[in-house]
């Protein structure tokens, strides 16, 4: 996608995202949720929600048998817009490319700054526990189960003022991100494997360019991995 279109989308949505910190932090950012649906419609992308209120905006890949790669951010109550800007810019920049895997922009339900949507999706807490902590999430109970939204990997891409890129996550993803950076980086590999998908967090001033390149590299890795099983 052209840079000017990406800038327009960011300039439109970033203030809406940031306003969640000015509202009651226990509430959901309904305005942003509606605006993200409009974004999906504008660019003819799939828009879905699960039963814990997570949002998935997806551009299809060439191979429908491969689960998408998710670029994710906390959706509600966040006081740090760098996570949203990084995810949005990375996702939109990848929309003019063709990948074997689909690419999803994932907004995790996060009322009161709690990562409930991500925690439920990953299996760290139950759906029932999330609803007891945030009753507002009950409005999504008729949506498809969170368990039906599979991902090949998750990428958290955070724009900060730090010149040095920081990379933390699963060993393979950390290595792919370090290769994509093509510059000295800080890395930290986490030994514990997530239950559903490997994850990586990329932070820094150039996080978007590194994140975009990492997604591209990992998509090729996933495609080659599955080709070997054929």
PDB file of C-alpha atoms in Angstrom:
ATOM      1  CA  UNK A   1       0.000   0.000   0.000  1.00  0.00           C
ATOM      2  CA  UNK A   2       1.251   3.490  -0.835  1.00  0.00           C
ATOM      3  CA  UNK A   3       2.810   5.480   2.003  1.00  0.00           C
ATOM      4  CA  UNK A   4       0.312   8.332   1.654  1.00  0.00           C
ATOM      5  CA  UNK A   5      -2.622   5.945   2.128  1.00  0.00           C
ATOM      6  CA  UNK A   6      -0.946   4.438   5.177  1.00  0.00           C
ATOM      7  CA  UNK A   7      -0.362   7.912   6.634  1.00  0.00           C
ATOM      8  CA  UNK A   8      -4.013   8.817   6.015  1.00  0.00           C
ATOM      9  CA  UNK A   9      -5.206   5.702   7.839  1.00  0.00           C
ATOM     10  CA  UNK A  10      -2.856   6.312  10.772  1.00  0.00           C
ATOM     11  CA  UNK A  11      -3.834   9.991  11.028  1.00  0.00           C
ATOM     12  CA  UNK A  12      -7.494   8.956  11.070  1.00  0.00           C
ATOM     13  CA  UNK A  13      -7.311   6.058  13.521  1.00  0.00           C
ATOM     14  CA  UNK A  14      -4.505   6.978  15.919  1.00  0.00           C
ATOM     15  CA  UNK A  15      -6.465   9.770  17.681  1.00  0.00           C
ATOM     16  CA  UNK A  16      -9.417   7.388  18.051  1.00  0.00           C
ATOM     17  CA  UNK A  17      -7.136   4.772  19.562  1.00  0.00           C
ATOM     18  CA  UNK A  18      -5.524   7.263  21.930  1.00  0.00           C
ATOM     19  CA  UNK A  19      -8.842   8.562  23.217  1.00  0.00           C
ATOM     20  CA  UNK A  20      -9.399   5.273  25.040  1.00  0.00           C
ATOM     21  CA  UNK A  21      -6.972   6.493  27.703  1.00  0.00           C
ATOM     22  CA  UNK A  22      -9.145   9.570  28.222  1.00  0.00           C
ATOM     23  CA  UNK A  23     -12.294   7.509  28.757  1.00  0.00           C
ATOM     24  CA  UNK A  24     -13.212   5.260  31.649  1.00  0.00           C
ATOM     25  CA  UNK A  25     -10.393   2.725  31.387  1.00  0.00           C
ATOM     26  CA  UNK A  26     -12.750  -0.151  32.132  1.00  0.00           C
ATOM     27  CA  UNK A  27     -14.768   0.520  28.959  1.00  0.00           C
ATOM     28  CA  UNK A  28     -14.239  -0.860  25.472  1.00  0.00           C
ATOM     29  CA  UNK A  29     -13.182   1.500  22.698  1.00  0.00           C
ATOM     30  CA  UNK A  30     -16.382   1.124  20.683  1.00  0.00           C
ATOM     31  CA  UNK A  31     -15.496   3.997  18.350  1.00  0.00           C
ATOM     32  CA  UNK A  32     -12.222   2.370  17.339  1.00  0.00           C
ATOM     33  CA  UNK A  33     -13.919  -0.982  16.817  1.00  0.00           C
ATOM     34  CA  UNK A  34     -16.440   0.598  14.435  1.00  0.00           C
ATOM     35  CA  UNK A  35     -13.687   2.513  12.656  1.00  0.00           C
ATOM     36  CA  UNK A  36     -11.642  -0.643  12.132  1.00  0.00           C
ATOM     37  CA  UNK A  37     -14.664  -2.267  10.504  1.00  0.00           C
ATOM     38  CA  UNK A  38     -14.843   0.745   8.179  1.00  0.00           C
ATOM     39  CA  UNK A  39     -11.138   0.337   7.402  1.00  0.00           C
ATOM     40  CA  UNK A  40     -11.673  -3.306   6.479  1.00  0.00           C
ATOM     41  CA  UNK A  41     -14.609  -2.411   4.232  1.00  0.00           C
ATOM     42  CA  UNK A  42     -12.622   0.367   2.551  1.00  0.00           C
ATOM     43  CA  UNK A  43      -9.796  -1.968   1.573  1.00  0.00           C
ATOM     44  CA  UNK A  44     -12.040  -5.012   0.978  1.00  0.00           C
ATOM     45  CA  UNK A  45     -10.548  -7.046   3.791  1.00  0.00           C
ATOM     46  CA  UNK A  46     -12.228  -9.662   5.971  1.00  0.00           C
ATOM     47  CA  UNK A  47     -13.452  -8.369   9.356  1.00  0.00           C
ATOM     48  CA  UNK A  48     -14.332 -10.815  12.132  1.00  0.00           C
ATOM     49  CA  UNK A  49     -14.729 -10.795  15.913  1.00  0.00           C
ATOM     50  CA  UNK A  50     -14.540 -13.700  18.329  1.00  0.00           C
ATOM     51  CA  UNK A  51     -16.457 -14.405  21.518  1.00  0.00           C
ATOM     52  CA  UNK A  52     -14.030 -12.476  23.720  1.00  0.00           C
ATOM     53  CA  UNK A  53     -14.217  -9.396  21.480  1.00  0.00           C
ATOM     54  CA  UNK A  54     -10.906  -9.763  19.661  1.00  0.00           C
ATOM     55  CA  UNK A  55     -10.894  -8.272  16.150  1.00  0.00           C
ATOM     56  CA  UNK A  56      -9.309  -9.908  13.098  1.00  0.00           C
ATOM     57  CA  UNK A  57      -8.871  -7.957   9.850  1.00  0.00           C
ATOM     58  CA  UNK A  58      -7.391 -10.279   7.254  1.00  0.00           C
ATOM     59  CA  UNK A  59      -5.991 -10.106   3.758  1.00  0.00           C
ATOM     60  CA  UNK A  60      -6.093 -13.554   2.161  1.00  0.00           C
ATOM     61  CA  UNK A  61      -2.931 -15.452   1.276  1.00  0.00           C
ATOM     62  CA  UNK A  62      -2.271 -17.663  -1.733  1.00  0.00           C
ATOM     63  CA  UNK A  63      -2.603 -20.891   0.266  1.00  0.00           C
ATOM     64  CA  UNK A  64      -5.887 -21.109   2.214  1.00  0.00           C
ATOM     65  CA  UNK A  65      -4.590 -24.134   4.138  1.00  0.00           C
ATOM     66  CA  UNK A  66      -1.995 -21.992   5.937  1.00  0.00           C
ATOM     67  CA  UNK A  67      -3.060 -20.052   9.022  1.00  0.00           C
ATOM     68  CA  UNK A  68      -2.446 -16.295   8.783  1.00  0.00           C
ATOM     69  CA  UNK A  69       0.379 -14.344  10.369  1.00  0.00           C
ATOM     70  CA  UNK A  70      -1.037 -11.980  12.987  1.00  0.00           C
ATOM     71  CA  UNK A  71       0.203  -8.432  13.603  1.00  0.00           C
ATOM     72  CA  UNK A  72      -1.335  -7.566  16.956  1.00  0.00           C
ATOM     73  CA  UNK A  73      -1.969  -4.767  19.446  1.00  0.00           C
ATOM     74  CA  UNK A  74      -4.046  -4.116  22.612  1.00  0.00           C
ATOM     75  CA  UNK A  75      -7.405  -2.787  21.448  1.00  0.00           C
ATOM     76  CA  UNK A  76      -8.913  -1.032  24.472  1.00  0.00           C
ATOM     77  CA  UNK A  77      -7.688   1.149  27.301  1.00  0.00           C
ATOM     78  CA  UNK A  78      -4.117   1.490  26.052  1.00  0.00           C
ATOM     79  CA  UNK A  79      -2.074   4.525  27.034  1.00  0.00           C
ATOM     80  CA  UNK A  80       0.753   3.698  24.612  1.00  0.00           C
ATOM     81  CA  UNK A  81      -0.166   4.400  20.971  1.00  0.00           C
ATOM     82  CA  UNK A  82       3.168   3.133  19.619  1.00  0.00           C
ATOM     83  CA  UNK A  83       1.842  -0.437  19.704  1.00  0.00           C
ATOM     84  CA  UNK A  84      -1.188   0.485  17.604  1.00  0.00           C
ATOM     85  CA  UNK A  85       0.759   2.620  15.146  1.00  0.00           C
ATOM     86  CA  UNK A  86       3.379  -0.081  14.672  1.00  0.00           C
ATOM     87  CA  UNK A  87       0.786  -2.780  14.039  1.00  0.00           C
ATOM     88  CA  UNK A  88      -1.324  -0.648  11.707  1.00  0.00           C
ATOM     89  CA  UNK A  89       1.585   0.630   9.613  1.00  0.00           C
ATOM     90  CA  UNK A  90       3.100  -2.831   9.289  1.00  0.00           C
ATOM     91  CA  UNK A  91      -0.181  -4.482   8.358  1.00  0.00           C
ATOM     92  CA  UNK A  92      -1.113  -1.890   5.742  1.00  0.00           C
ATOM     93  CA  UNK A  93       2.385  -1.868   4.228  1.00  0.00           C
ATOM     94  CA  UNK A  94       2.068  -5.610   3.627  1.00  0.00           C
ATOM     95  CA  UNK A  95      -1.235  -5.348   1.768  1.00  0.00           C
ATOM     96  CA  UNK A  96       0.381  -4.694  -1.609  1.00  0.00           C
ATOM     97  CA  UNK A  97       2.374  -7.926  -1.398  1.00  0.00           C
ATOM     98  CA  UNK A  98       1.391 -11.515  -2.153  1.00  0.00           C
ATOM     99  CA  UNK A  99       2.173 -14.109   0.521  1.00  0.00           C
ATOM    100  CA  UNK A 100       1.440 -17.788   0.952  1.00  0.00           C
ATOM    101  CA  UNK A 101       0.011 -16.977   4.405  1.00  0.00           C
ATOM    102  CA  UNK A 102      -2.730 -14.446   4.915  1.00  0.00           C
ATOM    103  CA  UNK A 103      -1.868 -11.406   7.038  1.00  0.00           C
ATOM    104  CA  UNK A 104      -4.175 -10.421   9.919  1.00  0.00           C
ATOM    105  CA  UNK A 105      -4.354  -7.247  11.974  1.00  0.00           C
ATOM    106  CA  UNK A 106      -5.429  -8.461  15.420  1.00  0.00           C
ATOM    107  CA  UNK A 107      -6.837  -6.206  18.096  1.00  0.00           C
ATOM    108  CA  UNK A 108      -6.826  -7.991  21.457  1.00  0.00           C
ATOM    109  CA  UNK A 109      -9.629  -7.030  23.838  1.00  0.00           C
ATOM    110  CA  UNK A 110      -7.899  -5.174  26.674  1.00  0.00           C
ATOM    111  CA  UNK A 111     -10.380  -3.376  28.940  1.00  0.00           C
ATOM    112  CA  UNK A 112      -8.715  -1.566  31.845  1.00  0.00           C
ATOM    113  CA  UNK A 113      -5.377  -2.290  30.214  1.00  0.00           C
ATOM    114  CA  UNK A 114      -5.683  -6.028  30.922  1.00  0.00           C
ATOM    115  CA  UNK A 115      -4.609  -8.382  28.130  1.00  0.00           C
ATOM    116  CA  UNK A 116      -7.741 -10.496  28.489  1.00  0.00           C
ATOM    117  CA  UNK A 117      -8.315 -11.177  24.798  1.00  0.00           C
ATOM    118  CA  UNK A 118      -4.768 -12.363  24.226  1.00  0.00           C
ATOM    119  CA  UNK A 119      -4.741 -14.365  27.461  1.00  0.00           C
ATOM    120  CA  UNK A 120      -7.949 -16.186  26.531  1.00  0.00           C
ATOM    121  CA  UNK A 121      -6.786 -16.851  22.966  1.00  0.00           C
ATOM    122  CA  UNK A 122      -3.469 -18.237  24.224  1.00  0.00           C
ATOM    123  CA  UNK A 123      -5.157 -20.345  26.921  1.00  0.00           C
ATOM    124  CA  UNK A 124      -3.633 -18.579  29.909  1.00  0.00           C
ATOM    125  CA  UNK A 125      -7.092 -17.900  31.345  1.00  0.00           C
ATOM    126  CA  UNK A 126     -10.568 -19.220  30.569  1.00  0.00           C
ATOM    127  CA  UNK A 127     -13.261 -17.330  28.696  1.00  0.00           C
ATOM    128  CA  UNK A 128     -15.406 -17.431  31.828  1.00  0.00           C
ATOM    129  CA  UNK A 129     -12.649 -15.806  33.871  1.00  0.00           C
ATOM    130  CA  UNK A 130     -12.292 -12.988  31.351  1.00  0.00           C
ATOM    131  CA  UNK A 131     -16.036 -12.326  31.466  1.00  0.00           C
ATOM    132  CA  UNK A 132     -15.972 -12.148  35.257  1.00  0.00           C
ATOM    133  CA  UNK A 133     -13.201  -9.544  35.076  1.00  0.00           C
ATOM    134  CA  UNK A 134     -14.805  -7.542  32.253  1.00  0.00           C
ATOM    135  CA  UNK A 135     -18.582  -8.082  31.962  1.00  0.00           C
ATOM    136  CA  UNK A 136     -18.677  -5.769  28.904  1.00  0.00           C
ATOM    137  CA  UNK A 137     -17.175  -8.634  26.921  1.00  0.00           C
ATOM    138  CA  UNK A 138     -20.395 -10.654  27.268  1.00  0.00           C
ATOM    139  CA  UNK A 139     -21.830  -8.710  24.318  1.00  0.00           C
ATOM    140  CA  UNK A 140     -19.617 -10.802  22.014  1.00  0.00           C
ATOM    141  CA  UNK A 141     -20.887 -14.183  23.250  1.00  0.00           C
ATOM    142  CA  UNK A 142     -22.702 -14.916  19.976  1.00  0.00           C
ATOM    143  CA  UNK A 143     -19.522 -14.541  17.889  1.00  0.00           C
ATOM    144  CA  UNK A 144     -17.366 -17.447  16.708  1.00  0.00           C
ATOM    145  CA  UNK A 145     -15.187 -19.092  19.344  1.00  0.00           C
ATOM    146  CA  UNK A 146     -11.720 -17.637  19.864  1.00  0.00           C
ATOM    147  CA  UNK A 147     -10.416 -21.187  19.391  1.00  0.00           C
ATOM    148  CA  UNK A 148     -11.438 -21.130  15.710  1.00  0.00           C
ATOM    149  CA  UNK A 149      -8.997 -18.330  14.856  1.00  0.00           C
ATOM    150  CA  UNK A 150      -5.662 -20.021  14.289  1.00  0.00           C
ATOM    151  CA  UNK A 151      -2.423 -18.145  13.568  1.00  0.00           C
ATOM    152  CA  UNK A 152       0.951 -19.304  12.247  1.00  0.00           C
ATOM    153  CA  UNK A 153       2.748 -16.657  14.334  1.00  0.00           C
ATOM    154  CA  UNK A 154       2.099 -13.409  16.203  1.00  0.00           C
ATOM    155  CA  UNK A 155       4.050 -10.170  15.764  1.00  0.00           C
ATOM    156  CA  UNK A 156       3.912  -7.221  18.173  1.00  0.00           C
ATOM    157  CA  UNK A 157       5.594  -4.236  16.528  1.00  0.00           C
ATOM    158  CA  UNK A 158       5.990  -1.179  18.749  1.00  0.00           C
ATOM    159  CA  UNK A 159       7.193   2.226  17.553  1.00  0.00           C
ATOM    160  CA  UNK A 160       9.407   3.967  20.135  1.00  0.00           C
ATOM    161  CA  UNK A 161      12.135   6.619  20.065  1.00  0.00           C
ATOM    162  CA  UNK A 162      14.895   4.093  20.737  1.00  0.00           C
ATOM    163  CA  UNK A 163      17.472   3.938  17.948  1.00  0.00           C
ATOM    164  CA  UNK A 164      18.458   0.356  18.786  1.00  0.00           C
ATOM    165  CA  UNK A 165      15.959  -2.308  17.806  1.00  0.00           C
ATOM    166  CA  UNK A 166      14.919  -4.654  20.638  1.00  0.00           C
ATOM    167  CA  UNK A 167      13.655  -8.126  19.730  1.00  0.00           C
ATOM    168  CA  UNK A 168      12.141 -10.625  22.183  1.00  0.00           C
ATOM    169  CA  UNK A 169      10.300 -13.879  21.555  1.00  0.00           C
ATOM    170  CA  UNK A 170      10.595 -17.395  20.198  1.00  0.00           C
ATOM    171  CA  UNK A 171      14.072 -18.418  18.978  1.00  0.00           C
ATOM    172  CA  UNK A 172      13.232 -18.832  15.281  1.00  0.00           C
ATOM    173  CA  UNK A 173      11.289 -15.574  15.112  1.00  0.00           C
ATOM    174  CA  UNK A 174      14.020 -13.717  16.988  1.00  0.00           C
ATOM    175  CA  UNK A 175      16.594 -14.999  14.500  1.00  0.00           C
ATOM    176  CA  UNK A 176      14.411 -14.032  11.526  1.00  0.00           C
ATOM    177  CA  UNK A 177      13.912 -10.546  12.965  1.00  0.00           C
ATOM    178  CA  UNK A 178      17.629 -10.121  13.656  1.00  0.00           C
ATOM    179  CA  UNK A 179      18.396 -11.118  10.068  1.00  0.00           C
ATOM    180  CA  UNK A 180      15.748  -8.725   8.775  1.00  0.00           C
ATOM    181  CA  UNK A 181      17.143  -5.823  10.795  1.00  0.00           C
ATOM    182  CA  UNK A 182      20.526  -5.852   9.019  1.00  0.00           C
ATOM    183  CA  UNK A 183      21.988  -3.831  11.893  1.00  0.00           C
ATOM    184  CA  UNK A 184      23.046  -4.406  15.519  1.00  0.00           C
ATOM    185  CA  UNK A 185      20.032  -5.305  17.666  1.00  0.00           C
ATOM    186  CA  UNK A 186      19.232  -6.368  21.219  1.00  0.00           C
ATOM    187  CA  UNK A 187      17.781  -9.872  21.301  1.00  0.00           C
ATOM    188  CA  UNK A 188      16.225 -12.077  23.948  1.00  0.00           C
ATOM    189  CA  UNK A 189      14.999 -15.575  23.136  1.00  0.00           C
ATOM    190  CA  UNK A 190      12.257 -16.985  25.334  1.00  0.00           C
ATOM    191  CA  UNK A 191      12.482 -20.703  25.899  1.00  0.00           C
ATOM    192  CA  UNK A 192       8.843 -21.338  26.825  1.00  0.00           C
ATOM    193  CA  UNK A 193       6.798 -22.094  23.713  1.00  0.00           C
ATOM    194  CA  UNK A 194       3.315 -20.522  23.570  1.00  0.00           C
ATOM    195  CA  UNK A 195       0.484 -23.009  23.330  1.00  0.00           C
ATOM    196  CA  UNK A 196      -0.991 -21.827  20.037  1.00  0.00           C
ATOM    197  CA  UNK A 197       1.564 -19.829  18.023  1.00  0.00           C
ATOM    198  CA  UNK A 198       5.129 -18.517  18.333  1.00  0.00           C
ATOM    199  CA  UNK A 199       5.377 -14.816  19.158  1.00  0.00           C
ATOM    200  CA  UNK A 200       7.882 -12.006  18.749  1.00  0.00           C
ATOM    201  CA  UNK A 201       7.961  -8.400  19.962  1.00  0.00           C
ATOM    202  CA  UNK A 202       9.968  -5.840  17.980  1.00  0.00           C
ATOM    203  CA  UNK A 203      10.500  -2.374  19.473  1.00  0.00           C
ATOM    204  CA  UNK A 204      12.341   0.721  18.289  1.00  0.00           C
ATOM    205  CA  UNK A 205      12.330   3.701  15.972  1.00  0.00           C
ATOM    206  CA  UNK A 206      12.618   1.465  12.900  1.00  0.00           C
ATOM    207  CA  UNK A 207      10.346  -1.277  14.255  1.00  0.00           C
ATOM    208  CA  UNK A 208       7.935  -1.059  11.319  1.00  0.00           C
ATOM    209  CA  UNK A 209      10.533  -1.649   8.612  1.00  0.00           C
ATOM    210  CA  UNK A 210      12.106  -4.488  10.597  1.00  0.00           C
ATOM    211  CA  UNK A 211       8.707  -5.950  11.432  1.00  0.00           C
ATOM    212  CA  UNK A 212       7.578  -5.849   7.816  1.00  0.00           C
ATOM    213  CA  UNK A 213      10.727  -7.622   6.650  1.00  0.00           C
ATOM    214  CA  UNK A 214      10.385 -10.198   9.443  1.00  0.00           C
ATOM    215  CA  UNK A 215       6.823 -11.044   8.433  1.00  0.00           C
ATOM    216  CA  UNK A 216       7.980 -11.515   4.842  1.00  0.00           C
ATOM    217  CA  UNK A 217      10.840 -13.807   5.893  1.00  0.00           C
ATOM    218  CA  UNK A 218       8.643 -15.865   8.205  1.00  0.00           C
ATOM    219  CA  UNK A 219       5.947 -16.269   5.565  1.00  0.00           C
ATOM    220  CA  UNK A 220       8.547 -17.800   3.239  1.00  0.00           C
ATOM    221  CA  UNK A 221       9.743 -20.012   6.097  1.00  0.00           C
ATOM    222  CA  UNK A 222       6.219 -21.301   6.793  1.00  0.00           C
ATOM    223  CA  UNK A 223       5.546 -21.925   3.099  1.00  0.00           C
ATOM    224  CA  UNK A 224       8.796 -23.884   2.713  1.00  0.00           C
ATOM    225  CA  UNK A 225       8.075 -25.849   5.882  1.00  0.00           C
ATOM    226  CA  UNK A 226       4.701 -27.009   4.588  1.00  0.00           C
ATOM    227  CA  UNK A 227       6.063 -27.712   1.105  1.00  0.00           C
ATOM    228  CA  UNK A 228       8.403 -30.247   2.693  1.00  0.00           C
ATOM    229  CA  UNK A 229       5.398 -32.131   4.085  1.00  0.00           C
ATOM    230  CA  UNK A 230       3.772 -32.502   0.664  1.00  0.00           C
TER     231      UNK A 230
END
